[in-house]
CSV table of C-alpha atoms in Angstrom, one decimal:
chain,number,residue,atom,x,y,z
A,1270,MET,CA,79.8,39.7,-55.9
A,1271,GLU,CA,79.5,42.4,-58.6
A,1272,LEU,CA,77.8,41.3,-62.0
A,1273,ALA,CA,79.9,41.9,-65.0
A,1274,PRO,CA,78.4,44.7,-67.1
A,1275,GLU,CA,76.0,43.9,-70.0
A,1276,PRO,CA,77.2,44.6,-73.6
A,1277,LEU,CA,76.2,48.1,-74.6
A,1278,TRP,CA,74.6,48.6,-78.0
A,1279,GLU,CA,76.0,51.7,-80.0
A,1280,GLN,CA,75.0,53.0,-83.4
A,1281,GLY,CA,77.3,51.4,-85.9
A,1282,SER,CA,79.1,49.1,-83.4
A,1283,LEU,CA,78.4,46.2,-81.0
A,1284,THR,CA,80.5,47.0,-77.9
A,1285,GLY,CA,81.1,43.7,-75.8
A,1286,MET,CA,80.3,41.3,-78.6
A,1287,ALA,CA,82.7,42.7,-81.4
A,1288,ASP,CA,85.8,40.7,-79.9
A,1289,VAL,CA,83.8,37.4,-79.8
A,1290,THR,CA,82.7,37.9,-83.4
A,1291,VAL,CA,86.1,38.8,-84.7
A,1292,GLU,CA,87.6,35.9,-82.9
A,1293,ARG,CA,85.1,33.5,-84.6
A,1294,VAL,CA,85.6,35.0,-88.0
A,1295,VAL,CA,89.4,34.6,-87.7
A,1296,SER,CA,89.2,31.1,-86.4
A,1297,GLU,CA,86.8,30.1,-89.2
A,1298,LYS,CA,89.1,31.5,-91.8
A,1299,VAL,CA,92.2,29.8,-90.4
A,1300,GLU,CA,90.3,26.4,-90.3
A,1301,THR,CA,88.9,26.7,-93.8
A,1302,ASN,CA,91.9,28.5,-95.3
A,1303,MET,CA,89.4,30.5,-97.5
A,1304,PRO,CA,89.8,34.2,-98.9
A,1305,ASP,CA,87.4,36.9,-98.0
A,1306,ALA,CA,84.3,36.7,-100.0
A,1307,PRO,CA,81.4,39.1,-100.5
A,1308,VAL,CA,78.7,38.6,-98.1
A,1309,ALA,CA,75.1,38.7,-99.2
A,1310,GLY,CA,72.9,40.5,-97.0
A,1311,PRO,CA,72.9,43.9,-95.2
A,1312,ALA,CA,76.1,45.6,-94.4
A,1313,LEU,CA,77.0,47.2,-91.1
A,1314,THR,CA,77.9,50.8,-91.6
A,1315,SER,CA,78.3,53.8,-89.3
A,1316,SER,CA,74.6,54.6,-89.7
A,1317,GLY,CA,73.3,51.3,-89.3
A,1318,PHE,CA,72.3,48.4,-91.7
A,1319,SER,CA,72.3,49.2,-95.3
A,1320,ALA,CA,70.1,47.6,-98.0
A,1321,PRO,CA,71.8,44.8,-99.9
A,1322,VAL,CA,72.8,46.0,-103.4
A,1323,PRO,CA,73.3,43.4,-106.1
A,1324,GLU,CA,76.6,43.6,-108.1
A,1325,HIS,CA,75.1,42.9,-111.4
A,1326,ALA,CA,71.4,43.6,-112.2
A,1327,GLU,CA,70.3,41.0,-114.6
A,1328,VAL,CA,68.2,42.1,-117.6
A,1329,GLU,CA,65.2,39.6,-118.1
A,1330,ASP,CA,65.1,38.1,-121.5
A,1331,PHE,CA,61.6,38.1,-123.1
A,1332,SER,CA,62.6,37.0,-126.7
A,1333,SER,CA,60.9,33.8,-126.4
A,1334,GLU,CA,57.6,35.4,-125.8
A,1335,PRO,CA,55.5,36.2,-129.1
A,1336,LEU,CA,56.1,39.8,-130.2
A,1337,ALA,CA,52.6,40.7,-130.5
A,1338,GLU,CA,51.8,39.7,-126.9
A,1339,ARG,CA,54.8,41.6,-125.6
A,1340,LEU,CA,53.6,44.8,-127.3
A,1341,HIS,CA,50.3,44.7,-125.6
A,1342,ALA,CA,51.6,43.5,-122.3
A,1343,ARG,CA,50.8,45.5,-119.1
A,1344,ASP,CA,54.5,45.0,-118.1
A,1345,LEU,CA,56.6,47.9,-119.2
A,1346,ALA,CA,59.9,45.8,-119.5
A,1347,ARG,CA,58.1,43.3,-121.8
A,1348,ARG,CA,56.9,46.4,-124.0
A,1349,CYS,CA,60.1,47.9,-124.3
A,1350,SER,CA,61.7,44.7,-125.3
A,1351,ALA,CA,59.2,44.4,-128.2
A,1352,TYR,CA,59.7,47.9,-129.3
A,1353,ALA,CA,63.6,47.2,-129.3
A,1354,GLU,CA,63.1,44.1,-131.4
A,1355,LEU,CA,60.9,45.9,-133.8
A,1356,GLN,CA,63.4,48.8,-134.2
A,1357,ALA,CA,66.3,46.1,-134.6
A,1358,LYS,CA,64.6,44.3,-137.4
A,1359,MET,CA,63.4,47.5,-139.3
A,1360,ASP,CA,66.8,49.1,-139.0
A,1361,ALA,CA,68.5,45.8,-140.2
A,1362,GLY,CA,66.1,45.3,-143.2
A,1363,ASN,CA,64.5,42.1,-141.8
A,1364,ALA,CA,61.0,43.4,-141.7
A,1365,ASP,CA,58.4,41.5,-143.6
A,1366,THR,CA,54.7,42.3,-144.4
A,1367,GLU,CA,53.5,40.9,-141.2
A,1368,LEU,CA,55.9,42.9,-139.3
A,1369,TRP,CA,55.2,46.0,-140.9
A,1370,ALA,CA,51.5,45.6,-140.2
A,1371,LEU,CA,52.1,44.7,-136.6
A,1372,CYS,CA,54.1,47.8,-136.0
A,1373,GLY,CA,51.6,50.0,-138.0
A,1374,ALA,CA,48.8,48.8,-135.7
A,1375,SER,CA,50.8,49.5,-132.7
A,1376,VAL,CA,52.0,53.1,-133.4
A,1377,ASP,CA,49.0,54.8,-131.4
A,1378,MET,CA,49.8,52.7,-128.3
A,1379,ALA,CA,53.4,53.5,-128.8
A,1380,LEU,CA,52.9,57.3,-129.0
A,1381,ALA,CA,50.8,56.9,-125.8
A,1382,GLU,CA,53.5,55.6,-123.6
A,1383,SER,CA,53.7,57.8,-120.3
A,1384,LEU,CA,57.0,56.7,-118.7
A,1385,PRO,CA,60.3,58.0,-119.9
A,1386,LYS,CA,61.7,54.4,-120.5
A,1387,GLY,CA,58.7,53.4,-122.5
A,1388,GLN,CA,58.9,56.7,-124.7
A,1389,ASP,CA,62.4,56.1,-125.4
A,1390,ALA,CA,61.9,52.7,-126.8
A,1391,ALA,CA,58.6,53.3,-128.4
A,1392,LEU,CA,59.4,56.5,-130.1
A,1393,ASN,CA,62.7,55.1,-131.5
A,1394,ALA,CA,60.6,52.3,-133.0
A,1395,VAL,CA,58.1,54.6,-134.5
A,1396,ALA,CA,60.9,56.6,-136.1
A,1397,ALA,CA,62.4,53.4,-137.5
A,1398,TYR,CA,58.9,52.6,-138.9
A,1399,LEU,CA,58.6,56.1,-140.6
A,1400,LYS,CA,62.1,55.7,-141.9
A,1401,HIS,CA,61.9,52.4,-143.4
A,1402,CYS,CA,58.3,51.3,-144.1
A,1403,PRO,CA,57.4,51.4,-147.7
A,1404,GLY,CA,54.4,53.0,-149.0
A,1405,LEU,CA,53.2,55.1,-145.9
A,1406,GLU,CA,50.6,57.9,-146.9
A,1407,ALA,CA,50.2,61.2,-145.5
A,1408,LYS,CA,46.6,60.5,-144.3
A,1409,THR,CA,48.0,57.7,-142.3
A,1410,VAL,CA,51.0,59.6,-140.5
A,1411,LEU,CA,49.6,63.0,-140.2
A,1412,PRO,CA,47.2,62.5,-137.1
A,1413,TRP,CA,50.4,61.4,-135.2
A,1414,VAL,CA,51.6,65.0,-135.2
A,1415,ARG,CA,48.7,66.0,-133.0
A,1416,LYS,CA,49.0,63.0,-130.7
A,1417,LEU,CA,52.6,64.1,-130.0
A,1418,THR,CA,51.9,67.9,-129.5
A,1419,GLU,CA,48.9,67.1,-127.3
A,1420,HIS,CA,50.7,64.3,-125.3
A,1421,LYS,CA,50.2,64.6,-121.5
A,1422,ALA,CA,53.9,64.4,-121.1
A,1423,ILE,CA,54.9,66.9,-123.9
A,1424,ASP,CA,56.2,69.2,-121.2
A,1425,LYS,CA,58.7,66.6,-120.1
A,1426,PRO,CA,62.4,66.5,-121.2
A,1427,LYS,CA,62.4,62.9,-122.8
A,1428,MET,CA,59.2,63.8,-125.0
A,1429,GLN,CA,60.7,67.1,-125.8
A,1430,GLN,CA,63.9,65.3,-126.9
A,1431,LEU,CA,62.5,62.3,-128.9
A,1432,ALA,CA,59.3,63.9,-130.5
A,1433,PRO,CA,60.8,66.3,-133.0
A,1434,SER,CA,62.6,63.5,-134.9
A,1435,VAL,CA,59.3,61.7,-135.5
A,1436,VAL,CA,57.5,65.0,-136.5
A,1437,LEU,CA,60.4,65.8,-139.1
A,1438,LEU,CA,60.1,62.1,-140.4
A,1439,ILE,CA,56.3,62.7,-140.8
A,1440,ALA,CA,57.1,65.8,-142.7
A,1441,GLU,CA,59.1,63.9,-145.1
A,1442,ILE,CA,56.1,61.8,-146.0
A,1443,ALA,CA,53.3,64.3,-145.7
A,1444,GLU,CA,55.2,67.5,-146.5
A,1445,CYS,CA,55.8,70.6,-144.5
A,1446,PRO,CA,52.4,72.6,-145.4
A,1447,ALA,CA,50.3,69.7,-144.1
A,1448,VAL,CA,52.4,69.1,-140.9
A,1449,LEU,CA,52.3,73.0,-140.3
A,1450,GLN,CA,48.4,73.1,-140.7
A,1451,GLU,CA,48.3,70.4,-138.0
A,1452,LEU,CA,50.6,72.5,-135.7
A,1453,THR,CA,48.6,75.8,-136.6
A,1454,ASN,CA,45.3,74.0,-135.6
A,1455,CYS,CA,46.8,72.7,-132.4
A,1456,LEU,CA,48.1,76.3,-131.5
A,1457,ASN,CA,44.7,77.9,-132.4
A,1458,GLU,CA,42.8,75.5,-130.2
A,1459,LEU,CA,45.3,76.1,-127.3
A,1460,ASP,CA,44.6,79.8,-127.5
A,1461,ASP,CA,40.9,79.1,-126.9
A,1462,SER,CA,41.6,76.4,-124.2
A,1463,LYS,CA,41.2,77.2,-120.6
A,1464,LYS,CA,41.2,73.7,-119.1
A,1465,LYS,CA,45.1,73.1,-118.9
A,1466,SER,CA,47.3,74.6,-116.4
A,1467,THR,CA,49.3,77.6,-117.5
A,1468,GLY,CA,52.8,76.0,-117.0
A,1469,PHE,CA,51.9,73.0,-119.2
A,1470,LEU,CA,50.2,75.2,-121.8
A,1471,LYS,CA,53.3,77.6,-122.0
A,1472,LYS,CA,55.5,74.5,-122.7
A,1473,GLN,CA,53.3,73.1,-125.2
A,1474,ILE,CA,53.3,76.4,-127.3
A,1475,ALA,CA,57.1,76.5,-127.0
A,1476,PHE,CA,57.4,73.1,-128.2
A,1477,ILE,CA,55.3,73.7,-131.3
A,1478,ILE,CA,57.1,77.0,-132.2
A,1479,LYS,CA,60.3,75.2,-131.9
A,1480,LEU,CA,59.0,72.5,-134.1
A,1481,ILE,CA,58.3,75.1,-136.9
A,1482,SER,CA,61.9,76.3,-136.4
A,1483,GLN,CA,63.2,72.7,-136.8
A,1484,LEU,CA,61.0,72.3,-140.0
A,1485,LEU,CA,62.4,75.5,-141.4
A,1486,GLY,CA,65.9,74.6,-140.5
A,1487,ASP,CA,66.0,71.0,-142.0
A,1488,PHE,CA,63.7,71.6,-145.0
A,1489,GLY,CA,64.6,75.1,-146.0
A,1490,ILE,CA,62.8,78.2,-146.9
A,1491,LYS,CA,61.4,76.7,-150.2
A,1492,LYS,CA,59.5,74.2,-148.3
A,1493,MET,CA,58.7,76.3,-145.5
A,1494,PRO,CA,58.0,79.8,-147.1
A,1495,PRO,CA,56.7,82.7,-145.0
A,1496,LYS,CA,53.5,82.6,-147.1
A,1497,LEU,CA,52.4,79.6,-145.1
A,1498,GLY,CA,51.6,81.9,-142.2
A,1499,TYR,CA,53.8,80.8,-139.3
A,1500,LEU,CA,55.4,84.2,-138.9
A,1501,SER,CA,52.1,85.4,-137.2
A,1502,PHE,CA,52.7,83.2,-134.5
A,1503,VAL,CA,56.2,84.5,-134.1
A,1504,LEU,CA,55.0,88.0,-133.9
A,1505,LYS,CA,52.4,87.0,-131.6
A,1506,TYR,CA,54.3,85.3,-129.0
A,1507,VAL,CA,57.9,86.8,-129.3
A,1508,SER,CA,57.0,89.2,-126.5
A,1509,ASP,CA,55.4,86.6,-124.1
A,1510,SER,CA,56.3,86.5,-120.5
A,1511,ASP,CA,57.5,83.0,-120.9
A,1512,ARG,CA,61.1,82.7,-121.6
A,1513,GLY,CA,60.8,79.1,-123.5
A,1514,ILE,CA,58.2,80.7,-125.9
A,1515,ARG,CA,60.4,83.9,-126.6
A,1516,GLU,CA,63.4,81.5,-127.1
A,1517,ALA,CA,61.4,79.4,-129.6
A,1518,CYS,CA,60.2,82.6,-131.5
A,1519,TYR,CA,63.8,84.0,-131.8
A,1520,SER,CA,64.9,80.6,-133.2
A,1521,VAL,CA,62.3,80.9,-136.1
A,1522,ALA,CA,63.7,84.5,-136.9
A,1523,ILE,CA,67.3,83.3,-136.8
A,1524,GLU,CA,66.4,80.3,-139.1
A,1525,MET,CA,64.6,82.6,-141.5
A,1526,ALA,CA,67.6,84.9,-141.6
A,1527,ALA,CA,69.9,82.2,-142.3
A,1528,TRP,CA,67.9,81.3,-145.4
A,1529,LEU,CA,66.7,84.7,-146.5
A,1530,GLY,CA,69.4,87.2,-145.3
A,1531,ASP,CA,67.9,90.5,-144.3
A,1532,ILE,CA,64.5,89.9,-142.5
A,1533,GLY,CA,64.0,93.6,-141.2
A,1534,ASP,CA,60.8,94.0,-143.3
A,1535,LEU,CA,59.3,90.6,-142.1
A,1536,ILE,CA,59.8,91.3,-138.4
A,1537,SER,CA,58.9,95.1,-138.5
A,1538,PRO,CA,55.8,94.6,-136.5
A,1539,MET,CA,57.9,93.5,-133.6
A,1540,ASP,CA,58.5,96.1,-130.8
A,1541,GLU,CA,61.9,97.6,-130.6
A,1542,PRO,CA,63.4,95.5,-127.6
A,1543,GLN,CA,62.5,92.2,-129.7
A,1544,LYS,CA,64.0,93.6,-132.8
A,1545,LYS,CA,67.2,94.6,-131.0
A,1546,GLU,CA,67.4,91.0,-129.5
A,1547,VAL,CA,67.0,89.4,-133.1
A,1548,ALA,CA,69.8,91.7,-134.2
A,1549,LYS,CA,72.0,90.8,-131.4
A,1550,ARG,CA,71.5,87.1,-131.9
A,1551,LEU,CA,72.2,87.4,-135.7
A,1552,GLU,CA,75.4,89.2,-134.9
A,1553,ALA,CA,76.4,86.4,-132.4
A,1554,ALA,CA,75.5,83.9,-135.3
A,1555,GLY,CA,78.1,85.6,-137.5
A,1556,GLY,CA,75.7,86.0,-140.5
A,1557,GLU,CA,75.9,82.2,-141.4
A,1558,GLN,CA,73.8,81.6,-144.5
A,1559,LYS,CA,72.1,78.4,-145.6
A,1560,SER,CA,71.4,77.3,-149.1
A,1561,LYS,CA,70.8,73.6,-149.1
A,1562,PRO,CA,68.5,71.8,-146.9
A,1563,ILE,CA,69.5,68.6,-145.1
A,1564,ARG,CA,66.0,66.9,-145.6
A,1565,CYS,CA,63.8,66.5,-148.5
A,1566,TYR,CA,60.3,65.0,-149.2
A,1567,ARG,CA,60.1,61.4,-150.1
A,1568,GLY,CA,58.4,62.1,-153.5
A,1569,ASP,CA,61.3,64.5,-154.4
A,1570,ALA,CA,63.9,62.1,-153.5
A,1571,ALA,CA,62.3,59.3,-155.6
A,1572,ALA,CA,62.0,61.7,-158.5
A,1573,GLN,CA,65.6,62.9,-158.2
A,1574,HIS,CA,66.8,59.3,-158.0
A,1575,GLY,CA,64.8,58.3,-161.0
A,1576,ASP,CA,65.7,61.2,-163.4
A,1577,GLY,CA,68.5,63.5,-162.0
A,1578,ALA,CA,68.6,65.4,-165.2
A,1579,ARG,CA,65.0,66.4,-165.2
A,1580,SER,CA,65.0,67.5,-161.5
A,1581,SER,CA,68.1,69.6,-162.0
A,1582,SER,CA,66.3,71.5,-164.7
A,1583,LYS,CA,63.4,72.5,-162.5
A,1584,PRO,CA,62.8,76.3,-162.9
A,1585,ALA,CA,63.8,78.6,-160.1
A,1586,GLU,CA,61.5,79.6,-157.2
A,1587,LYS,CA,59.6,82.7,-157.9
A,1588,ALA,CA,58.9,85.3,-155.2
A,1589,ASP,CA,55.2,84.4,-155.1
A,1590,ASP,CA,56.3,80.8,-154.3
A,1591,LEU,CA,57.7,82.1,-151.0
A,1592,PHE,CA,55.8,85.1,-150.0
A,1593,GLU,CA,52.0,85.6,-149.6
A,1594,LYS,CA,50.6,88.3,-151.7
A,1595,VAL,CA,49.4,91.3,-150.0
A,1596,ASP,CA,45.7,92.9,-150.3
A,1597,PRO,CA,46.3,96.5,-149.4
A,1598,PHE,CA,42.7,97.3,-149.4
A,1599,LYS,CA,42.2,94.8,-146.4
A,1600,LYS,CA,44.7,96.9,-144.5
A,1601,LEU,CA,43.3,100.3,-145.0
A,1602,PRO,CA,41.3,101.8,-142.1
A,1603,LYS,CA,37.6,101.4,-142.0
A,1604,GLY,CA,36.0,104.3,-144.0
A,1605,TRP,CA,39.3,105.3,-145.6
A,1606,CYS,CA,38.6,106.7,-149.2
A,1607,ILE,CA,40.9,108.5,-151.6
A,1608,SER,CA,38.1,110.6,-153.1
A,1609,ALA,CA,37.8,112.4,-149.8
A,1610,VAL,CA,41.4,114.0,-150.5
A,1611,PRO,CA,40.4,116.8,-153.0
A,1612,SER,CA,37.8,118.2,-150.5
A,1613,MET,CA,40.5,118.5,-148.0
A,1614,GLU,CA,41.6,122.2,-147.3
A,1615,LYS,CA,44.9,121.8,-145.6
A,1616,TRP,CA,48.0,120.3,-147.4
A,1617,LYS,CA,49.3,118.5,-144.3
A,1618,GLU,CA,45.9,116.8,-143.9
A,1619,LYS,CA,45.9,115.6,-147.5
A,1620,LEU,CA,49.5,114.3,-147.0
A,1621,GLN,CA,48.5,112.4,-143.9
A,1622,HIS,CA,45.7,110.9,-145.7
A,1623,LEU,CA,47.7,109.7,-148.5
A,1624,GLN,CA,50.5,108.3,-146.3
A,1625,VAL,CA,48.1,105.8,-145.0
A,1626,LEU,CA,47.8,104.4,-148.4
A,1627,SER,CA,51.5,104.4,-149.2
A,1628,GLY,CA,52.3,102.8,-145.9
A,1629,VAL,CA,50.3,99.6,-147.1
A,1630,LEU,CA,51.6,99.7,-150.6
A,1631,GLU,CA,55.1,100.0,-149.8
A,1632,GLY,CA,57.7,97.0,-149.2
A,1633,PRO,CA,60.6,95.4,-150.8
A,1634,ALA,CA,59.7,94.5,-154.5
A,1635,GLU,CA,60.7,90.9,-154.2
A,1636,ARG,CA,58.8,90.1,-151.2
A,1637,HIS,CA,55.9,92.7,-151.1
A,1638,LEU,CA,53.7,91.2,-153.8
A,1639,LEU,CA,50.4,92.9,-154.5
A,1640,ALA,CA,47.4,90.7,-154.9
A,1641,PRO,CA,45.1,91.6,-157.8
A,1642,HIS,CA,42.1,93.9,-156.8
A,1643,GLU,CA,39.6,95.9,-158.8
A,1644,GLY,CA,40.2,98.7,-156.4
A,1645,TYR,CA,43.4,99.9,-157.9
A,1646,GLY,CA,41.4,101.4,-160.7
A,1647,ALA,CA,39.3,103.6,-158.4
A,1648,LEU,CA,42.5,105.2,-157.1
A,1649,VAL,CA,43.7,106.4,-160.6
A,1650,PRO,CA,41.2,109.2,-161.4
A,1651,THR,CA,41.9,111.1,-158.1
A,1652,ILE,CA,45.7,110.7,-158.3
A,1653,GLN,CA,45.7,112.1,-161.9
A,1654,ARG,CA,43.5,114.9,-160.6
A,1655,MET,CA,46.2,115.8,-157.8
A,1656,LEU,CA,49.0,115.6,-160.3
A,1657,LYS,CA,47.5,118.2,-162.9
């Protein structure tokens, strides 16, 4: 007698058992008269059994737990629920003294969040705190600038997306020169640092220079004048091999042009390829000019609200409020002296010697302001002698 062949197992099917299974399912449906229902558990697919996927993932509600405990919980979901509740209360104007104190004490922890989900909830809560909390002082919020620029995840997209809005809100309170000083200190330390990987370092530098561009774009040239010294970083890094750094430098130049118009004299130290790139981008921008900033300092806003007439009569900005005064004697080559000119025999030699002086003295009158110096008087006798 021949034995019936055993059922064969094939990937994605059950030969020999399929008919029995189908008959059983059909008979059960007829007996119970029930419609098809989703079956919990693994599904059989052409590649085998797949993992079960719940139709609706439930979000656990932690609102019954104390807010302070959730803020310091090890569980990220609990911390995120606390940040979201803080933000909602502050945005709705429902914060009291106790909540302000709780939020202020938790900022350092919020800024240290390392996962994107936590950063999203935490930085939005910090932004709401900076926006709404009364009486915040510069000395309190300024250290947070460095905590952001030196964050171990500052090279990641989520931090690069969220951190600038926090820094801009800090600038409303602490003002641009103080924030820029924090950024400058950070950049100077990065130049001397040899511990971090090159990739992280490059993204950190690009992020800081981009922040300078955003400060300039939002607060305007009067609050971010070139005399603050940030142009030196642009000139230094604009030819860097990293594209992100170059893009950040170009963004600063474009913002300056939007506020000042022609910036040819300011970027004259750039190499020709970079100058051409700036010109190309300015042409693409269509020469758009800005006249009114979109942000102001909290102190300025309070003054305007209290006495609009007085604020409108504020004197116009002078050139020396925007541009740093130049000390030409510091730019002269070592050993250069005008008294050497009369003893020179060849006229061409004299001309070249004097062109060194004229080169450091020349510049647009409204931007090239000469600093007071006793050395000017020493130039006069020799110049008079040559003119006779």
